[in-house]
C-alpha positions as semicolon CSV with decimal commas, in nm:
position;residue;x (nm);y (nm);z (nm)
1;M;0,000;0,000;0,000
2;K;0,290;0,233;0,075
3;S;0,424;0,191;-0,278
4;K;0,078;0,274;-0,413
5;S;0,076;0,602;-0,215
6;I;0,423;0,687;-0,346
7;F;0,299;0,615;-0,699
8;F;0,016;0,866;-0,661
9;L;0,260;1,121;-0,517
10;W;0,462;1,093;-0,838
11;I;0,142;1,133;-1,039
12;I;0,068;1,457;-0,852
13;L;0,418;1,592;-0,913
14;F;0,408;1,497;-1,281
15;F;0,064;1,642;-1,348
16;R;0,136;1,959;-1,150
17;I;0,414;2,032;-1,401
18;G;0,177;1,945;-1,686
19;F;-0,089;2,185;-1,565
20;V;0,161;2,468;-1,532
21;F;0,285;2,430;-1,889
22;G;-0,056;2,329;-2,031
23;Q;-0,237;2,652;-1,945
24;S;-0,270;2,912;-2,216
25;D;-0,136;3,260;-2,137
26;A;-0,404;3,524;-2,088
27;P;-0,350;3,857;-2,267
28;D;-0,184;4,144;-2,082
29;I;-0,437;4,390;-1,936
30;N;-0,244;4,695;-2,055
31;E;-0,241;4,561;-2,410
32;V;-0,613;4,488;-2,392
33;I;-0,712;4,841;-2,290
34;K;-0,460;5,026;-2,507
35;N;-0,611;5,277;-2,754
36;K;-0,970;5,199;-2,649
37;T;-1,248;5,411;-2,501
38;P;-1,350;5,337;-2,138
39;L;-1,669;5,166;-2,259
40;E;-1,472;4,942;-2,497
41;Q;-1,224;4,862;-2,219
42;I;-1,504;4,763;-1,979
43;M;-1,677;4,545;-2,236
44;E;-1,363;4,365;-2,351
45;L;-1,227;4,305;-2,000
46;N;-1,556;4,157;-1,882
47;E;-1,576;3,937;-2,191
48;L;-1,220;3,813;-2,128
49;S;-1,314;3,742;-1,767
50;R;-1,602;3,527;-1,889
51;Q;-1,376;3,342;-2,134
52;Y;-1,098;3,265;-1,885
53;R;-1,289;3,188;-1,564
54;N;-1,302;2,815;-1,646
55;S;-0,933;2,788;-1,735
56;D;-0,736;3,071;-1,567
57;I;-0,927;3,194;-1,263
58;E;-0,663;3,444;-1,148
59;S;-0,649;3,623;-1,484
60;A;-1,030;3,619;-1,505
61;L;-1,053;3,789;-1,165
62;N;-0,795;4,052;-1,261
63;F;-0,987;4,133;-1,580
64;C;-1,317;4,204;-1,405
65;I;-1,154;4,393;-1,115
66;K;-0,987;4,622;-1,370
67;A;-1,319;4,657;-1,554
68;Y;-1,486;4,760;-1,227
69;E;-1,216;5,019;-1,155
70;I;-1,256;5,172;-1,503
71;S;-1,636;5,169;-1,459
72;V;-1,611;5,358;-1,129
73;T;-1,369;5,614;-1,277
74;S;-1,596;5,673;-1,579
75;D;-1,916;5,655;-1,367
76;N;-2,054;5,374;-1,584
77;K;-2,322;5,206;-1,368
78;T;-2,386;4,927;-1,618
79;G;-2,014;4,850;-1,628
80;M;-1,996;4,852;-1,248
81;A;-2,292;4,614;-1,218
82;I;-2,164;4,367;-1,480
83;S;-1,813;4,373;-1,332
84;L;-1,950;4,309;-0,982
85;K;-2,158;4,022;-1,117
86;N;-1,849;3,868;-1,278
87;I;-1,641;3,910;-0,962
88;G;-1,925;3,741;-0,772
89;I;-1,925;3,450;-1,017
90;I;-1,553;3,394;-0,957
91;D;-1,604;3,416;-0,580
92;Y;-1,874;3,150;-0,617
93;I;-1,651;2,925;-0,829
94;I;-1,373;2,928;-0,569
95;G;-1,621;2,888;-0,283
96;R;-1,625;3,237;-0,129
97;Y;-2,003;3,241;-0,096
98;D;-2,034;3,530;0,151
99;S;-1,813;3,748;-0,067
100;A;-2,011;3,644;-0,376
101;L;-2,340;3,741;-0,209
102;V;-2,201;4,085;-0,124
103;K;-2,102;4,140;-0,489
104;Y;-2,435;4,009;-0,617
105;N;-2,637;4,233;-0,383
106;K;-2,443;4,539;-0,497
107;A;-2,496;4,436;-0,860
108;L;-2,870;4,385;-0,796
109;K;-2,907;4,740;-0,663
110;L;-2,726;4,883;-0,965
111;F;-2,933;4,682;-1,213
112;E;-3,249;4,797;-1,034
113;T;-3,128;5,158;-1,063
114;I;-3,073;5,132;-1,439
115;N;-3,385;4,911;-1,476
116;D;-3,209;4,622;-1,650
117;Q;-3,450;4,338;-1,570
118;S;-3,267;4,077;-1,778
119;E;-2,936;4,123;-1,594
120;L;-3,127;4,147;-1,266
121;M;-3,265;3,797;-1,323
122;K;-2,920;3,662;-1,413
123;V;-2,787;3,782;-1,079
124;K;-3,089;3,633;-0,898
125;N;-3,006;3,305;-1,070
126;N;-2,653;3,327;-0,931
127;V;-2,792;3,395;-0,583
128;A;-3,003;3,078;-0,620
129;L;-2,682;2,882;-0,690
130;I;-2,543;2,997;-0,356
131;Y;-2,861;2,882;-0,182
132;M;-2,806;2,543;-0,345
133;A;-2,448;2,525;-0,216
134;Q;-2,579;2,612;0,131
135;A;-2,835;2,328;0,099
136;D;-3,131;2,569;0,105
137;F;-3,296;2,406;-0,195
138;L;-3,652;2,520;-0,134
139;K;-3,544;2,884;-0,136
140;A;-3,338;2,819;-0,450
141;I;-3,637;2,656;-0,622
142;N;-3,861;2,955;-0,543
143;H;-3,601;3,192;-0,691
144;L;-3,554;2,979;-1,001
145;R;-3,927;2,945;-1,068
146;E;-3,961;3,324;-1,063
147;I;-3,664;3,356;-1,298
148;L;-3,797;3,088;-1,535
149;Q;-4,135;3,259;-1,556
150;F;-3,968;3,591;-1,642
151;Y;-3,764;3,437;-1,924
152;R;-4,063;3,245;-2,061
153;I;-4,257;3,572;-2,086
154;N;-3,962;3,738;-2,260
155;A;-3,893;3,433;-2,481
156;D;-3,522;3,426;-2,388
157;T;-3,440;3,070;-2,490
158;T;-3,081;3,069;-2,362
159;E;-3,183;3,176;-2,014
160;I;-3,487;2,945;-2,013
161;I;-3,245;2,656;-2,074
162;R;-3,013;2,773;-1,798
163;S;-3,301;2,810;-1,550
164;L;-3,438;2,466;-1,638
165;Y;-3,095;2,313;-1,584
166;N;-3,057;2,473;-1,241
167;L;-3,411;2,371;-1,144
168;G;-3,330;2,017;-1,256
169;N;-3,029;2,018;-1,025
170;C;-3,239;2,137;-0,730
171;Y;-3,502;1,868;-0,785
172;Y;-3,226;1,609;-0,820
173;Y;-3,089;1,696;-0,476
174;T;-3,436;1,690;-0,320
175;G;-3,503;1,346;-0,471
176;E;-3,773;1,463;-0,716
177;Y;-3,609;1,270;-0,998
178;L;-3,900;1,277;-1,244
179;I;-3,939;1,654;-1,217
180;S;-3,561;1,688;-1,248
181;M;-3,561;1,472;-1,561
182;E;-3,845;1,673;-1,718
183;C;-3,648;1,995;-1,661
184;Y;-3,341;1,843;-1,828
185;R;-3,552;1,701;-2,111
186;E;-3,706;2,039;-2,198
187;A;-3,363;2,205;-2,176
188;I;-3,212;1,948;-2,414
189;I;-3,491;1,994;-2,669
190;L;-3,457;2,373;-2,658
191;N;-3,079;2,351;-2,686
192;E;-3,097;2,142;-3,005
193;K;-3,147;2,469;-3,193
194;M;-2,925;2,688;-2,974
195;E;-2,625;2,448;-2,992
196;N;-2,479;2,586;-2,667
197;D;-2,190;2,350;-2,590
198;Q;-2,160;2,461;-2,227
199;I;-2,525;2,376;-2,166
200;K;-2,476;2,040;-2,342
201;V;-2,194;1,950;-2,105
202;D;-2,398;2,044;-1,798
203;L;-2,705;1,854;-1,918
204;F;-2,505;1,538;-1,989
205;I;-2,368;1,564;-1,634
206;G;-2,719;1,609;-1,495
207;I;-2,862;1,310;-1,682
208;G;-2,561;1,103;-1,572
209;A;-2,628;1,193;-1,209
210;L;-2,991;1,082;-1,247
211;Y;-2,880;0,746;-1,387
212;E;-2,631;0,712;-1,103
213;A;-2,901;0,780;-0,843
214;Q;-3,097;0,487;-0,989
215;D;-2,787;0,260;-0,977
216;L;-2,767;0,254;-1,359
217;L;-2,392;0,303;-1,346
218;E;-2,301;0,208;-1,703
219;N;-2,563;0,449;-1,836
220;A;-2,418;0,718;-1,611
221;L;-2,068;0,654;-1,747
222;V;-2,191;0,701;-2,105
223;E;-2,331;1,043;-2,015
224;Y;-2,021;1,147;-1,821
225;R;-1,781;1,037;-2,095
226;T;-1,985;1,221;-2,356
227;A;-1,969;1,532;-2,139
228;L;-1,594;1,488;-2,087
229;A;-1,525;1,467;-2,462
230;L;-1,711;1,792;-2,518
231;A;-1,549;1,966;-2,219
232;K;-1,205;1,873;-2,356
233;K;-1,301;2,004;-2,697
234;M;-1,401;2,335;-2,533
235;N;-1,089;2,337;-2,310
236;N;-1,325;2,384;-2,016
237;R;-1,100;2,264;-1,734
238;S;-1,355;2,347;-1,466
239;R;-1,608;2,103;-1,610
240;Q;-1,337;1,846;-1,678
241;G;-1,262;1,845;-1,305
242;V;-1,631;1,795;-1,224
243;I;-1,677;1,512;-1,473
244;L;-1,360;1,326;-1,375
245;T;-1,481;1,339;-1,015
246;N;-1,820;1,197;-1,114
247;I;-1,661;0,916;-1,316
248;A;-1,437;0,834;-1,020
249;N;-1,744;0,816;-0,797
250;V;-1,895;0,556;-1,030
251;Y;-1,569;0,358;-1,021
252;L;-1,586;0,358;-0,641
253;Q;-1,936;0,212;-0,656
254;Q;-1,798;-0,055;-0,890
255;D;-1,520;-0,132;-0,636
256;E;-1,247;-0,006;-0,869
257;A;-1,068;0,196;-0,600
258;N;-0,730;0,224;-0,774
259;S;-0,881;0,351;-1,100
260;A;-1,095;0,594;-0,901
261;L;-0,795;0,723;-0,708
262;E;-0,597;0,790;-1,027
263;M;-0,889;0,986;-1,172
264;L;-0,946;1,175;-0,845
265;T;-0,580;1,277;-0,838
266;T;-0,617;1,438;-1,180
267;A;-0,949;1,597;-1,081
268;Y;-0,800;1,738;-0,761
269;L;-0,510;1,898;-0,946
270;I;-0,746;2,063;-1,193
271;R;-0,965;2,198;-0,916
272;E;-0,666;2,311;-0,713
273;S;-0,524;2,496;-1,015
274;L;-0,859;2,679;-1,044
275;D;-0,874;2,741;-0,667
276;D;-1,205;2,554;-0,664
277;Q;-1,232;2,501;-0,287
278;K;-1,580;2,348;-0,304
279;G;-1,467;2,096;-0,565
280;M;-1,149;2,015;-0,373
281;A;-1,356;1,931;-0,063
282;Y;-1,572;1,691;-0,263
283;V;-1,269;1,522;-0,421
284;L;-1,104;1,480;-0,080
285;N;-1,417;1,302;0,043
286;L;-1,409;1,059;-0,248
287;M;-1,034;1,006;-0,203
288;G;-1,111;0,915;0,157
289;M;-1,367;0,661;0,038
290;A;-1,109;0,515;-0,203
291;Y;-0,855;0,471;0,077
292;E;-1,125;0,306;0,290
293;K;-1,171;0,049;0,015
294;L;-0,792;0,005;-0,007
295;G;-0,776;-0,075;0,365
296;Q;-0,625;0,255;0,483
297;P;-0,888;0,398;0,724
298;D;-0,644;0,634;0,898
299;R;-0,551;0,800;0,569
300;A;-0,922;0,821;0,485
301;K;-0,994;0,993;0,817
302;E;-0,725;1,256;0,749
303;L;-0,883;1,334;0,412
304;Y;-1,232;1,359;0,562
305;I;-1,110;1,604;0,825
306;S;-0,939;1,818;0,558
307;S;-1,258;1,817;0,351
308;L;-1,474;1,908;0,651
309;K;-1,256;2,208;0,736
310;I;-1,288;2,345;0,382
311;S;-1,666;2,293;0,366
312;Q;-1,728;2,446;0,709
313;T;-1,521;2,751;0,613
314;L;-1,720;2,789;0,291
315;G;-2,056;2,726;0,455
316;N;-2,113;2,442;0,208
317;M;-2,359;2,245;0,423
318;R;-2,432;1,995;0,147
319;E;-2,072;1,874;0,153
320;V;-2,053;1,899;0,533
321;A;-2,341;1,649;0,551
322;T;-2,164;1,415;0,308
323;T;-1,838;1,428;0,503
324;L;-2,011;1,357;0,834
325;S;-2,173;1,048;0,679
326;F;-1,836;0,927;0,548
327;M;-1,679;0,980;0,889
328;G;-1,964;0,778;1,037
329;V;-1,883;0,491;0,801
330;N;-1,517;0,517;0,903
331;L;-1,613;0,484;1,271
332;I;-1,848;0,193;1,199
333;K;-1,557;0,003;1,044
334;E;-1,363;0,064;1,366
335;N;-1,662;-0,076;1,563
336;N;-1,702;0,266;1,728
337;Y;-2,078;0,266;1,681
338;H;-2,175;0,524;1,944
339;S;-1,948;0,791;1,792
340;A;-2,064;0,695;1,443
341;I;-2,427;0,750;1,546
342;E;-2,348;1,105;1,664
343;Y;-2,182;1,198;1,333
344;I;-2,463;1,046;1,128
345;K;-2,730;1,218;1,341
346;T;-2,574;1,556;1,262
347;S;-2,571;1,467;0,892
348;I;-2,939;1,365;0,917
349;Q;-3,028;1,705;1,066
350;I;-2,871;1,880;0,766
351;T;-3,009;1,647;0,498
352;D;-3,357;1,642;0,652
353;S;-3,386;2,021;0,680
354;A;-3,251;2,059;0,325
355;Q;-3,480;1,783;0,191
356;M;-3,178;1,601;0,045
357;L;-3,372;1,276;0,026
358;H;-3,114;1,048;-0,136
359;E;-2,849;1,140;0,122
360;L;-3,110;1,112;0,398
361;S;-3,198;0,756;0,293
362;E;-2,830;0,657;0,299
363;N;-2,799;0,800;0,650
364;Y;-3,104;0,602;0,764
365;K;-2,938;0,286;0,633
366;L;-2,623;0,360;0,832
367;M;-2,831;0,414;1,146
368;V;-3,000;0,076;1,100
369;F;-2,660;-0,092;1,094
370;S;-2,521;0,107;1,390
371;Y;-2,819;0,058;1,621
372;S;-2,839;-0,311;1,533
373;A;-2,471;-0,351;1,621
374;I;-2,522;-0,213;1,974
375;G;-2,846;-0,406;2,031
376;L;-3,096;-0,118;2,021
377;T;-3,347;-0,301;1,804
378;D;-3,635;-0,052;1,849
379;S;-3,424;0,234;1,709
380;A;-3,292;0,009;1,433
381;E;-3,646;-0,091;1,332
382;W;-3,762;0,273;1,325
383;Y;-3,478;0,372;1,093
384;L;-3,531;0,061;0,881
385;D;-3,897;0,151;0,833
386;S;-3,804;0,512;0,747
387;Y;-3,535;0,392;0,505
388;L;-3,768;0,153;0,320
389;K;-4,041;0,416;0,281
390;L;-3,797;0,674;0,151
391;K;-3,621;0,427;-0,077
392;Q;-3,955;0,326;-0,229
393;Y;-4,037;0,692;-0,288
394;L;-3,703;0,754;-0,461
395;Q;-3,701;0,435;-0,671
396;L;-3,850;0,487;-1,016
397;S;-4,049;0,226;-1,207
398;P;-3,916;0,073;-1,534
399;E;-4,165;0,288;-1,729
400;E;-4,037;0,601;-1,557
401;L;-3,676;0,496;-1,613
402;N;-3,741;0,468;-1,987
403;K;-3,802;0,842;-1,992
404;F;-3,435;0,892;-1,901
405;D;-3,326;0,767;-2,244
406;I;-3,279;1,105;-2,408
407;T;-3,077;1,056;-2,726
408;T;-2,965;1,365;-2,914
409;K;-2,780;1,411;-3,240
410;A;-2,517;1,605;-3,048
411;K;-2,444;1,310;-2,821
412;D;-2,428;1,064;-3,110
413;D;-2,191;1,293;-3,300
414;L;-1,967;1,331;-2,995
415;I;-1,951;0,958;-2,933
416;K;-1,865;0,893;-3,300
417;K;-1,601;1,164;-3,292
418;E;-1,450;1,026;-2,971
419;N;-1,438;0,678;-3,125
420;R;-1,265;0,818;-3,435
421;I;-1,010;0,992;-3,213
422;L;-0,948;0,672;-3,016
423;I;-0,904;0,472;-3,339
424;K;-0,663;0,733;-3,476
425;Q;-0,468;0,736;-3,149
426;G;-0,455;0,356;-3,159
427;E;-0,323;0,361;-3,516
428;Q;-0,060;0,620;-3,422
429;L;0,043;0,415;-3,119
430;L;0,065;0,099;-3,330
431;F;0,279;0,279;-3,588
432;S;0,507;0,419;-3,316
433;L;0,547;0,076;-3,157
434;S;0,616;-0,083;-3,496
435;L;0,878;0,180;-3,573
436;F;1,034;0,138;-3,228
437;W;1,063;-0,239;-3,261
438;A;1,195;-0,210;-3,617
439;I;1,476;0,014;-3,491
440;V;1,546;-0,217;-3,196
441;L;1,557;-0,526;-3,417
442;T;1,782;-0,349;-3,669
443;L;2,025;-0,252;-3,391
444;I;2,021;-0,605;-3,249
445;A;2,080;-0,756;-3,592
446;G;2,366;-0,516;-3,658
447;L;2,521;-0,598;-3,322
448;V;2,492;-0,974;-3,383
449;I;2,657;-0,940;-3,727
450;F;2,936;-0,726;-3,580
451;I;3,005;-0,978;-3,301
452;F;2,996;-1,267;-3,549
453;I;3,247;-1,101;-3,787
454;L;3,471;-1,001;-3,497
455;T;3,465;-1,356;-3,357
456;V;3,553;-1,507;-3,695
457;L;3,844;-1,267;-3,741
458;L;3,980;-1,334;-3,394
459;I;3,956;-1,711;-3,433
460;L;4,087;-1,745;-3,788
461;R;4,351;-1,473;-3,785
462;P;4,567;-1,489;-3,470
463;K;4,781;-1,200;-3,585
464;Y;4,473;-0,980;-3,613
465;R;4,369;-1,093;-3,266
466;K;4,709;-0,989;-3,131
467;R;4,686;-0,646;-3,296
468;F;4,330;-0,602;-3,169
469;L;4,426;-0,685;-2,810
470;L;4,727;-0,452;-2,826
471;K;4,503;-0,167;-2,939
472;M;4,247;-0,241;-2,669
473;F;4,492;-0,252;-2,379
474;K;4,778;-0,025;-2,480
């Protein structure tokens, strides 16, 4: 096991170098704003911030901070509001939720002042995302319904799709899988005409998560791999980190801990390079689970504690609940059932108040095991009854599961393209190997011929042998 840990350390060191050299250089701010009016500077800097926030978070932040400064100097309220919104988005990405809310609230006031209802709703959507991270899904759903209604009235297809996607995520976390699927379905149909690749990636991830929740792991992998191919095509490193984490989670459920750990290492490095604290906490939890499966509970516990510290600092109660459940499992394996019950109870309080029904059902199952182990059969039976009722509610029928099969031309094209790439890579690898072995065999043959000729000369011509030895040892 120690050698395995050393192996992953080398992976981290290798990939860290790769990420440093693999990132594209963002343009210099001074060059961007040179010979432009303040309005042009504000617009271009904010656009660059949008382009780079999924690949170079530091540059993206610098762009929108500079845009805000220029907006203040030129008293451009629209520029100030958009810049604050973009700064808030970056704060959200890296997990600074309180700071993001401050920026969003300032942006909301400015958009209200200039009466820009469209941008106002975009910021409200971003506020809803923070509520989701804080596990306040009912409040997020209310916000998103209001936003969706506004965009339906104004026939803004792009924002309708975005709102449907976010609503689908909320309903997924609250266990309303059919409603979640219907939101994704409508978004996919609308996006067939829009051809928004970012939305495609997110929707494939969402559908994959729904399959995973129903234990249809191979179906989930198809969705995740399709999303990963598109995210790579877009060079969207943020989404690549998310998808790699999701694939690793499936591998863990398939008891492929080593494969999961390799993928999680890559995912962690991506998220660390983007300063994605929320994502790092989630990856650390899954790494802990992988080490549990590899028989290293102490290492797992260290990772859980690190994850918990990050999530508590961020106020990410959804991940706090997950970590507490994992720590409960860790304690159960150590036969420390009383401590495990306390951790799981705290997780239940969070998941119950947030209506995170899937996580709640898993916690009930852990309580059944823990109370049974210490002989408290009444408590075990109560949790068993609660678990079975909730599991039945969450489990979809075969007819309902058929509705998940949403095939789009985009997905088919991506899969075909990925297969073509794999075939081409295989052909290139085969050619390289053939060339390598041809060179090796040529060298070996040449060496054999040389040794043979030399041996013949030394045996048949003693005088040549004497001269040869004199030259070798003079």
